[in-house]
PDB file of C-alpha atoms in Angstrom:
ATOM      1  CA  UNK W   1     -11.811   9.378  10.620  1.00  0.00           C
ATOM      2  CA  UNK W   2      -9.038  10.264  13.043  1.00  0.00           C
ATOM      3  CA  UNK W   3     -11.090   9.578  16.093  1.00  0.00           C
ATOM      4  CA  UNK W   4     -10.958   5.802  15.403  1.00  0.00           C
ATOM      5  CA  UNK W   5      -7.915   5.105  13.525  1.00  0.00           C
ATOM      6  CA  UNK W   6      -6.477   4.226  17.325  1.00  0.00           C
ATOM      7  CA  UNK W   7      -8.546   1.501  17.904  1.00  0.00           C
ATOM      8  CA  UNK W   8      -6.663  -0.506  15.440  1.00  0.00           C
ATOM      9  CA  UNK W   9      -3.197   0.294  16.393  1.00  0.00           C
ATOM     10  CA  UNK W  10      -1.751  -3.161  17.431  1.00  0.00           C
ATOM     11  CA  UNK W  11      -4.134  -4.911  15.421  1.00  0.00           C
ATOM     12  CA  UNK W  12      -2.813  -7.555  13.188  1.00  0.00           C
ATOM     13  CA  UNK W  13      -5.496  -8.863  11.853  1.00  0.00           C
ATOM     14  CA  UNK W  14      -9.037  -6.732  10.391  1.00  0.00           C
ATOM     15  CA  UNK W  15     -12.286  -8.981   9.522  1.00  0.00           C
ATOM     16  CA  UNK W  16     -13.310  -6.433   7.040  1.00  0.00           C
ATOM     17  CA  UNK W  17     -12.237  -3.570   4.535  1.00  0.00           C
ATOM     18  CA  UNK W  18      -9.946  -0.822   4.931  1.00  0.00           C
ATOM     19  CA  UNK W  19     -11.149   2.063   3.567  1.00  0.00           C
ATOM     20  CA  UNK W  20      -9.368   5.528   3.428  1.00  0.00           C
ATOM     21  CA  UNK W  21     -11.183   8.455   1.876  1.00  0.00           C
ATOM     22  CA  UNK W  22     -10.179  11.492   0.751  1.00  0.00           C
ATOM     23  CA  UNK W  23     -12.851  12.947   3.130  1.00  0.00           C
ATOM     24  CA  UNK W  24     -11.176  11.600   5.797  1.00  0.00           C
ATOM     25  CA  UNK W  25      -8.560  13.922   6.084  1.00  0.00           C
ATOM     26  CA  UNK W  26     -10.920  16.907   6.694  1.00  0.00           C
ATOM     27  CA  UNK W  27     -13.127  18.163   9.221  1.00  0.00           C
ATOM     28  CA  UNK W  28     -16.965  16.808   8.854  1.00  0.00           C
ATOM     29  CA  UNK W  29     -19.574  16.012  11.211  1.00  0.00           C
ATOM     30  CA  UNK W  30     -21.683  13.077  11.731  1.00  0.00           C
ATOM     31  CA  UNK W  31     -25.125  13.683  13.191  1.00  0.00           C
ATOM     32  CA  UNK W  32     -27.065  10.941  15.507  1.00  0.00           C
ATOM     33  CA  UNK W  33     -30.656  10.879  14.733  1.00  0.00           C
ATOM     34  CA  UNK W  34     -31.369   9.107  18.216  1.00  0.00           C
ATOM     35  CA  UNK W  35     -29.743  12.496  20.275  1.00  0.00           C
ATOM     36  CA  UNK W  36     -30.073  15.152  17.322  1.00  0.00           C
ATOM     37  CA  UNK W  37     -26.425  16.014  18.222  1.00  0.00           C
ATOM     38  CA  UNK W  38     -23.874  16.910  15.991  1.00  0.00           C
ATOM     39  CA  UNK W  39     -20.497  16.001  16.187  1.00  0.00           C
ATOM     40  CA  UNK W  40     -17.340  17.053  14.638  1.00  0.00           C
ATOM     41  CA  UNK W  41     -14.637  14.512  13.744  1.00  0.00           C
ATOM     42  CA  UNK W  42     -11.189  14.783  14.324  1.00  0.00           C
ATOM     43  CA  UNK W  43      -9.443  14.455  10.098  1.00  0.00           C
ATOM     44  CA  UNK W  44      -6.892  11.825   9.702  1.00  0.00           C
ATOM     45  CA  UNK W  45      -3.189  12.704   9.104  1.00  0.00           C
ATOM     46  CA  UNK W  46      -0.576  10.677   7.954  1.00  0.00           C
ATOM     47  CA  UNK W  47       1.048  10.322  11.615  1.00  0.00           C
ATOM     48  CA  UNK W  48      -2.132   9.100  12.832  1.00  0.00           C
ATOM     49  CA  UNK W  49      -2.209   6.337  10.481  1.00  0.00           C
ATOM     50  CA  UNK W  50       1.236   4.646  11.435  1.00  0.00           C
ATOM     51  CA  UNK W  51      -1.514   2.837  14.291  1.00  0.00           C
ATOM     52  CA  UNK W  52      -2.040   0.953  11.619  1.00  0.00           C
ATOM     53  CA  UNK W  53       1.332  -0.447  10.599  1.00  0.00           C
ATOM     54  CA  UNK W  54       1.049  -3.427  12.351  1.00  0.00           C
ATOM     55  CA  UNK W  55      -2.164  -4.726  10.225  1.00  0.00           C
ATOM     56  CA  UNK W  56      -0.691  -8.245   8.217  1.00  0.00           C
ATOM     57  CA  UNK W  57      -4.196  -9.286   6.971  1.00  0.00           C
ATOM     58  CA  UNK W  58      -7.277  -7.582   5.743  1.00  0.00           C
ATOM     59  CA  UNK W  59     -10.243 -10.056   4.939  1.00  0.00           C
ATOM     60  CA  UNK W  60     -12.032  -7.541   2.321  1.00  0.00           C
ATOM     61  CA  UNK W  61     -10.478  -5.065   0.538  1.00  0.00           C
ATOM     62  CA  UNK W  62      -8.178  -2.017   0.677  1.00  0.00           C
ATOM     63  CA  UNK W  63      -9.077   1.562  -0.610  1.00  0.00           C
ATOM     64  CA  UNK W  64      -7.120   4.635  -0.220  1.00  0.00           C
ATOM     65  CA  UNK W  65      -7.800   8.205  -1.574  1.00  0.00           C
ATOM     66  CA  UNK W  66      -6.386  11.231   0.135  1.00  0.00           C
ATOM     67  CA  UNK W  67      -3.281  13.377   0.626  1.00  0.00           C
ATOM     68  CA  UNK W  68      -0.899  10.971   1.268  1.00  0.00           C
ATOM     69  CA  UNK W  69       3.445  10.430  -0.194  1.00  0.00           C
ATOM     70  CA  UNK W  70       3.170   7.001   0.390  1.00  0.00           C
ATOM     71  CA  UNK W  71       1.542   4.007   2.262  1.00  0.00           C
ATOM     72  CA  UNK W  72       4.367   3.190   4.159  1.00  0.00           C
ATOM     73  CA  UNK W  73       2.099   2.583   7.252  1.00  0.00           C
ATOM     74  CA  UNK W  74       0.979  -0.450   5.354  1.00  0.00           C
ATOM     75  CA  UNK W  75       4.362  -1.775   5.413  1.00  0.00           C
ATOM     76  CA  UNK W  76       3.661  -5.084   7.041  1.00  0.00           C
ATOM     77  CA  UNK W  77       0.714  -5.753   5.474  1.00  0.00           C
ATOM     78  CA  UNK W  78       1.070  -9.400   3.505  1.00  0.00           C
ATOM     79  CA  UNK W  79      -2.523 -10.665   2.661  1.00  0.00           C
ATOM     80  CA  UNK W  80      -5.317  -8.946   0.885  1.00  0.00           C
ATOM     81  CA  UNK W  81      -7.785 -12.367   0.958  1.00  0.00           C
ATOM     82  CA  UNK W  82     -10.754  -9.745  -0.868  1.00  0.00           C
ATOM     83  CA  UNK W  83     -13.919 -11.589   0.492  1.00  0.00           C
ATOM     84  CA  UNK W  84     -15.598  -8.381  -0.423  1.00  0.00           C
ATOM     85  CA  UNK W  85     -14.358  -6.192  -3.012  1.00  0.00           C
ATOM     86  CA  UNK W  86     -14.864  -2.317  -3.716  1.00  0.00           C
ATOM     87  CA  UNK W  87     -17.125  -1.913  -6.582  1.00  0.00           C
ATOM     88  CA  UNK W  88     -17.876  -5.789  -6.286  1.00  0.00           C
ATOM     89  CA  UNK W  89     -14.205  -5.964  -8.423  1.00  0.00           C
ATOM     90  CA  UNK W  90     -11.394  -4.679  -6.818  1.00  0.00           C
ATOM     91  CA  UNK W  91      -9.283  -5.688  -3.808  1.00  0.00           C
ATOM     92  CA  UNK W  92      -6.722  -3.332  -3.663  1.00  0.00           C
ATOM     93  CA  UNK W  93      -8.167   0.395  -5.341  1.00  0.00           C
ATOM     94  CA  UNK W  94      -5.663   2.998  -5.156  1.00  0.00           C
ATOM     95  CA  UNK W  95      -7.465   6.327  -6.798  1.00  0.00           C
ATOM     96  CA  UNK W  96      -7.380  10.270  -6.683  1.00  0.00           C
ATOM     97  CA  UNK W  97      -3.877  10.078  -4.407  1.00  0.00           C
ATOM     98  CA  UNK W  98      -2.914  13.672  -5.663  1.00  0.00           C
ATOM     99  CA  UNK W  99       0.526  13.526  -3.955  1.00  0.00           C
ATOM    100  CA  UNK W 100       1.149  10.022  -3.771  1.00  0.00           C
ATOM    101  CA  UNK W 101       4.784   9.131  -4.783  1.00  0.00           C
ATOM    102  CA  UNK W 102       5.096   5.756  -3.808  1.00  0.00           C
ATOM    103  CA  UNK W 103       3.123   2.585  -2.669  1.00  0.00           C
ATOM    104  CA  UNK W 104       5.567   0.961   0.128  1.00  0.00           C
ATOM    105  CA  UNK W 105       3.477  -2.267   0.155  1.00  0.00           C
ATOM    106  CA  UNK W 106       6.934  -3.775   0.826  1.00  0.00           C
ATOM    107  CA  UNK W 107       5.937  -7.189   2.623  1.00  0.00           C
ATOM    108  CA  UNK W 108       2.521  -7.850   0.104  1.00  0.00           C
ATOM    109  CA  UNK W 109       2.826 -11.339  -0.309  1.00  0.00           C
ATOM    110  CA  UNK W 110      -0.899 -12.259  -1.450  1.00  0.00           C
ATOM    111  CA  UNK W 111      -4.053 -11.003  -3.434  1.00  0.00           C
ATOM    112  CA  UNK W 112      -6.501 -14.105  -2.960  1.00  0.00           C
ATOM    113  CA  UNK W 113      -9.115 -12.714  -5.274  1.00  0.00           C
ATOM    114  CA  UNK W 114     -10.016  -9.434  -6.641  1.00  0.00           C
ATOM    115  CA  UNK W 115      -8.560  -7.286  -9.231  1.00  0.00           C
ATOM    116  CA  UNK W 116      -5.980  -4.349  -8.472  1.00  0.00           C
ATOM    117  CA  UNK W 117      -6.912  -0.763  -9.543  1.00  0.00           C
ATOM    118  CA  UNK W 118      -4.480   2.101  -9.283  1.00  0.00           C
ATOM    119  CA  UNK W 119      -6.099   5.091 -11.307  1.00  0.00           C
ATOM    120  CA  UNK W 120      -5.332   8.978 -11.057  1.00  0.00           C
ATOM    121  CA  UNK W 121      -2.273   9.412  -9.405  1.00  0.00           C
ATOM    122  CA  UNK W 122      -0.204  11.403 -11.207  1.00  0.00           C
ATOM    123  CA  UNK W 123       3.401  11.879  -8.988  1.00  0.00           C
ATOM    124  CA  UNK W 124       3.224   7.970  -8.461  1.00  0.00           C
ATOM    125  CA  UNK W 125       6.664   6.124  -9.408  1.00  0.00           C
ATOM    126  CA  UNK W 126       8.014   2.837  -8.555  1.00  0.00           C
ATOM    127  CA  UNK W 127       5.210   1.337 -10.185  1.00  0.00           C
ATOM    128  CA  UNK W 128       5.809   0.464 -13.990  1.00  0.00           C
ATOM    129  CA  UNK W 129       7.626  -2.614 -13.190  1.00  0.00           C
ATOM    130  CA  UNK W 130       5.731  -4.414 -10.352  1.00  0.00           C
ATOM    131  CA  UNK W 131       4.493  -7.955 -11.258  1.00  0.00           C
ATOM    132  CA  UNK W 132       1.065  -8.022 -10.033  1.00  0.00           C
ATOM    133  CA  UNK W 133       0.527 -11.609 -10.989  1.00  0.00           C
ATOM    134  CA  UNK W 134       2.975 -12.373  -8.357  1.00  0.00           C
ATOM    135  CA  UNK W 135       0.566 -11.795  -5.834  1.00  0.00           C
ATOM    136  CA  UNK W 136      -2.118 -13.010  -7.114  1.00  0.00           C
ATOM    137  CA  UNK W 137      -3.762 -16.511  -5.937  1.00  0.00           C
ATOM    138  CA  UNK W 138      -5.618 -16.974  -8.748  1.00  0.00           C
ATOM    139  CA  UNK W 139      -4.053 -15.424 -11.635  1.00  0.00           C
ATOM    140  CA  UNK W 140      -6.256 -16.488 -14.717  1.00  0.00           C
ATOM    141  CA  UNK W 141      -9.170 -14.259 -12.963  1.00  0.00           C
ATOM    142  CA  UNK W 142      -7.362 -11.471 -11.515  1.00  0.00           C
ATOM    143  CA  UNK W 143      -6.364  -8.005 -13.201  1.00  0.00           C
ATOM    144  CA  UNK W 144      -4.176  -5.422 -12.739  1.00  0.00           C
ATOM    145  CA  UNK W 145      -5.133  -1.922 -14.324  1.00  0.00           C
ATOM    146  CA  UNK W 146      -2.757   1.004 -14.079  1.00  0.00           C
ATOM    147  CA  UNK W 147      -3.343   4.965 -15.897  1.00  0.00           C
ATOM    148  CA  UNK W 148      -2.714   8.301 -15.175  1.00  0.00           C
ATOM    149  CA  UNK W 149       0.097   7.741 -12.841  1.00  0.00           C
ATOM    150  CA  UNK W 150       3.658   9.308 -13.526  1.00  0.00           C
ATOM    151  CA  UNK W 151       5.337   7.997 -16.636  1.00  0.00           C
ATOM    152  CA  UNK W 152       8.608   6.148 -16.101  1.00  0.00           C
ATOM    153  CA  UNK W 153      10.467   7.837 -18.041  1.00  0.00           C
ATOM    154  CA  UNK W 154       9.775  11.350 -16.035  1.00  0.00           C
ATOM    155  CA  UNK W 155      10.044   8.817 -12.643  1.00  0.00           C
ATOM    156  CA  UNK W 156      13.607   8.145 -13.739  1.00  0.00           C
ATOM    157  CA  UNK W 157      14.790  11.109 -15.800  1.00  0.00           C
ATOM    158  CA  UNK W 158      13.624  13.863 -13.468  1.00  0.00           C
ATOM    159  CA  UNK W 159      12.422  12.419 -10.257  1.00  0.00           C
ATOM    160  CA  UNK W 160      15.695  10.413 -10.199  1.00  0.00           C
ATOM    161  CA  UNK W 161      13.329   7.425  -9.142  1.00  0.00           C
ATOM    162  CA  UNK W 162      14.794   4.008  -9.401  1.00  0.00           C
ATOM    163  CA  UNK W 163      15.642   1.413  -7.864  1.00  0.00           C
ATOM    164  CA  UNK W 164      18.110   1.230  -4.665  1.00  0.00           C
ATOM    165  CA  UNK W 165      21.889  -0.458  -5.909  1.00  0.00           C
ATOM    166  CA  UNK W 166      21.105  -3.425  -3.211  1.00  0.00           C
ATOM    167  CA  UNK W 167      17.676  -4.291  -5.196  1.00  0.00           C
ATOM    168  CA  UNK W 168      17.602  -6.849  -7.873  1.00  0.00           C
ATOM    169  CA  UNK W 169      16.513  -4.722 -10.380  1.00  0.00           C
ATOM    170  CA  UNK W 170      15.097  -7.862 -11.837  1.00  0.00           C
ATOM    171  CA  UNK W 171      12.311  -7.757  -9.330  1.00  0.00           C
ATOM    172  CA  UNK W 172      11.380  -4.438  -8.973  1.00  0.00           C
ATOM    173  CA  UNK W 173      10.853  -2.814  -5.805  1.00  0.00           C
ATOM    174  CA  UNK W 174       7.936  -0.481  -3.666  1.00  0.00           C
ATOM    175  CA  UNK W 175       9.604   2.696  -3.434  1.00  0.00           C
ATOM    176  CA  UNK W 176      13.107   4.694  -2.773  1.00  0.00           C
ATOM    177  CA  UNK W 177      15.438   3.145  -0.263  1.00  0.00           C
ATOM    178  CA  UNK W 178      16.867  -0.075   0.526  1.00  0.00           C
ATOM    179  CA  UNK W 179      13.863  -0.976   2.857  1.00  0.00           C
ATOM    180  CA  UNK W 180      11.714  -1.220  -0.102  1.00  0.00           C
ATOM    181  CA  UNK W 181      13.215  -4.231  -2.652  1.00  0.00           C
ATOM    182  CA  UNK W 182      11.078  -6.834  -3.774  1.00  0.00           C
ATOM    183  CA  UNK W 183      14.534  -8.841  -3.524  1.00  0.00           C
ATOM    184  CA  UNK W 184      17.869  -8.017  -2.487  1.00  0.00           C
ATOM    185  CA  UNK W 185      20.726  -7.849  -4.782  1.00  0.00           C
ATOM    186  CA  UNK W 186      23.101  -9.294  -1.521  1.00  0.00           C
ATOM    187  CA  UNK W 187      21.563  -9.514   1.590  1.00  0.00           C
ATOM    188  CA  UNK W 188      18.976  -8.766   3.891  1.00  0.00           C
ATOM    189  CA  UNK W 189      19.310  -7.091   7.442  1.00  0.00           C
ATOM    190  CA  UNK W 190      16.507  -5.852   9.106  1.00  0.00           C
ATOM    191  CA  UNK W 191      14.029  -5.241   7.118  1.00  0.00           C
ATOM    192  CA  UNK W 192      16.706  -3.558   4.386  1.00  0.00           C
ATOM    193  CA  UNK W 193      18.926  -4.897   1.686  1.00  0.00           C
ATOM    194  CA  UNK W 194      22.842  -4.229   2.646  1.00  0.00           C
ATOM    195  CA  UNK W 195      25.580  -5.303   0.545  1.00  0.00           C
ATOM    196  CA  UNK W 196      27.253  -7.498   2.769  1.00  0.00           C
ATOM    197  CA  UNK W 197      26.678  -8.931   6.640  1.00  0.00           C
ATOM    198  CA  UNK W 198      28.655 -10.810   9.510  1.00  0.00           C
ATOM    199  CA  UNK W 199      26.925 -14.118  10.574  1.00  0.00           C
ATOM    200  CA  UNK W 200      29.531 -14.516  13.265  1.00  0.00           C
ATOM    201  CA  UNK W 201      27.644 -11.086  14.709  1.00  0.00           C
ATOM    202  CA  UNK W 202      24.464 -12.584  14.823  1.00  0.00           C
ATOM    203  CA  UNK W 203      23.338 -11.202  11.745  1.00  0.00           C
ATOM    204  CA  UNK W 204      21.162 -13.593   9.138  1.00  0.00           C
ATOM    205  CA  UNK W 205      22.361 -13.899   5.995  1.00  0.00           C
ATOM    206  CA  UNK W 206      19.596 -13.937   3.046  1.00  0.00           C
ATOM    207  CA  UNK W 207      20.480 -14.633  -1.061  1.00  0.00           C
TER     208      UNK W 207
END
């Protein structure tokens, strides 16, 4: 809930899963049966959430269900290892995101075991194309299963949702925006694909 979604902000590292409910963005109330008391707990909100944007490794797995556009405050997450796995199967499980558009997993660079699950989201685009083998450690195990999310033709023809002109379109890419290529078409700077750089300005030169 919202109350403890602080405690991780800085965190880069969480021995455990991350698990995001759709109940977690209301108002509940958790009762201790050593006081009797009854307390109500504050809802997450997608603001509150960006503590969490610094998190590069989760040791379990990752579940999200709620009210969210995007998971762009898992942006610098990079390894899912899944030593425990939702459903005893799944690593990542994206499912029931009503408004989710895009994923933003823009620096995922591993899925050590576990399967990937993204079910029931019907505005999600920027998802057809994605490779999830790429990620995957051991790729003759894992599986990637996919429904009810936005069809790619409606993504492209009226959501105008494709990819950014510095992408390689070969590669796919996490959502709208430079920021979120798989692979730049030119360079890199900052995080974003650009179509050209200076080196003699300090600037690094990727491609």
């Amino acid at each position: 809930h919202g109350g403890n979604v602080e405690s991780f902000r800085n965190c880069t590292h969480l021995n455990g899963n991350l698990v995001i409910r759709k109940d977690s963005f209301d108002h509940s109330s958790q009762w201790d049966p050593m006081t009797g008391a009854v307390t109500l707990t504050t809802p997450v909100t997608a603001e509150a959430l960006e503590a969490l944007s610094s998190l590069r490794k989760v040791s379990g797995h990752v579940f999200v269900q709620g009210k969210l556009e995007n998971l762009n405050f898992l942006r610098n997450l990079r390894v899912i290892e899944g030593r425990r796995l939702m459903s005893d199967r799944f690593a990542l499980d994206i499912t029931g995101n009503s408004n989710l558009r895009s994923l933003g997993l823009r620096s995922l660079e591993a899925i050590r075991a576990g399967d990937v699950n993204i079910m029931g989201n019907p505005e999600l685009c920027y998802i057809h194309n994605i490779n999830w083998t790429r990620f995957f450690t051991q790729p003759d195990r894992q599986r990637y299963r996919e429904e009810k999310s936005r069809s790619e033709k409606v993504c492209e023809e009226r959501e105008g949702a494709s990819f950014d002109v510095e992408c390689d379109a070969s590669q796919s890419c996490w959502g709208p925006g430079p920021g979120n290529c798989m692979q730049c078409l030119h360079f890199e700077l900052e995080g974003a694909c650009v179509a050209s750089c200076s080196p003699e300005a300090g600037q690094l030169v990727v491609g």
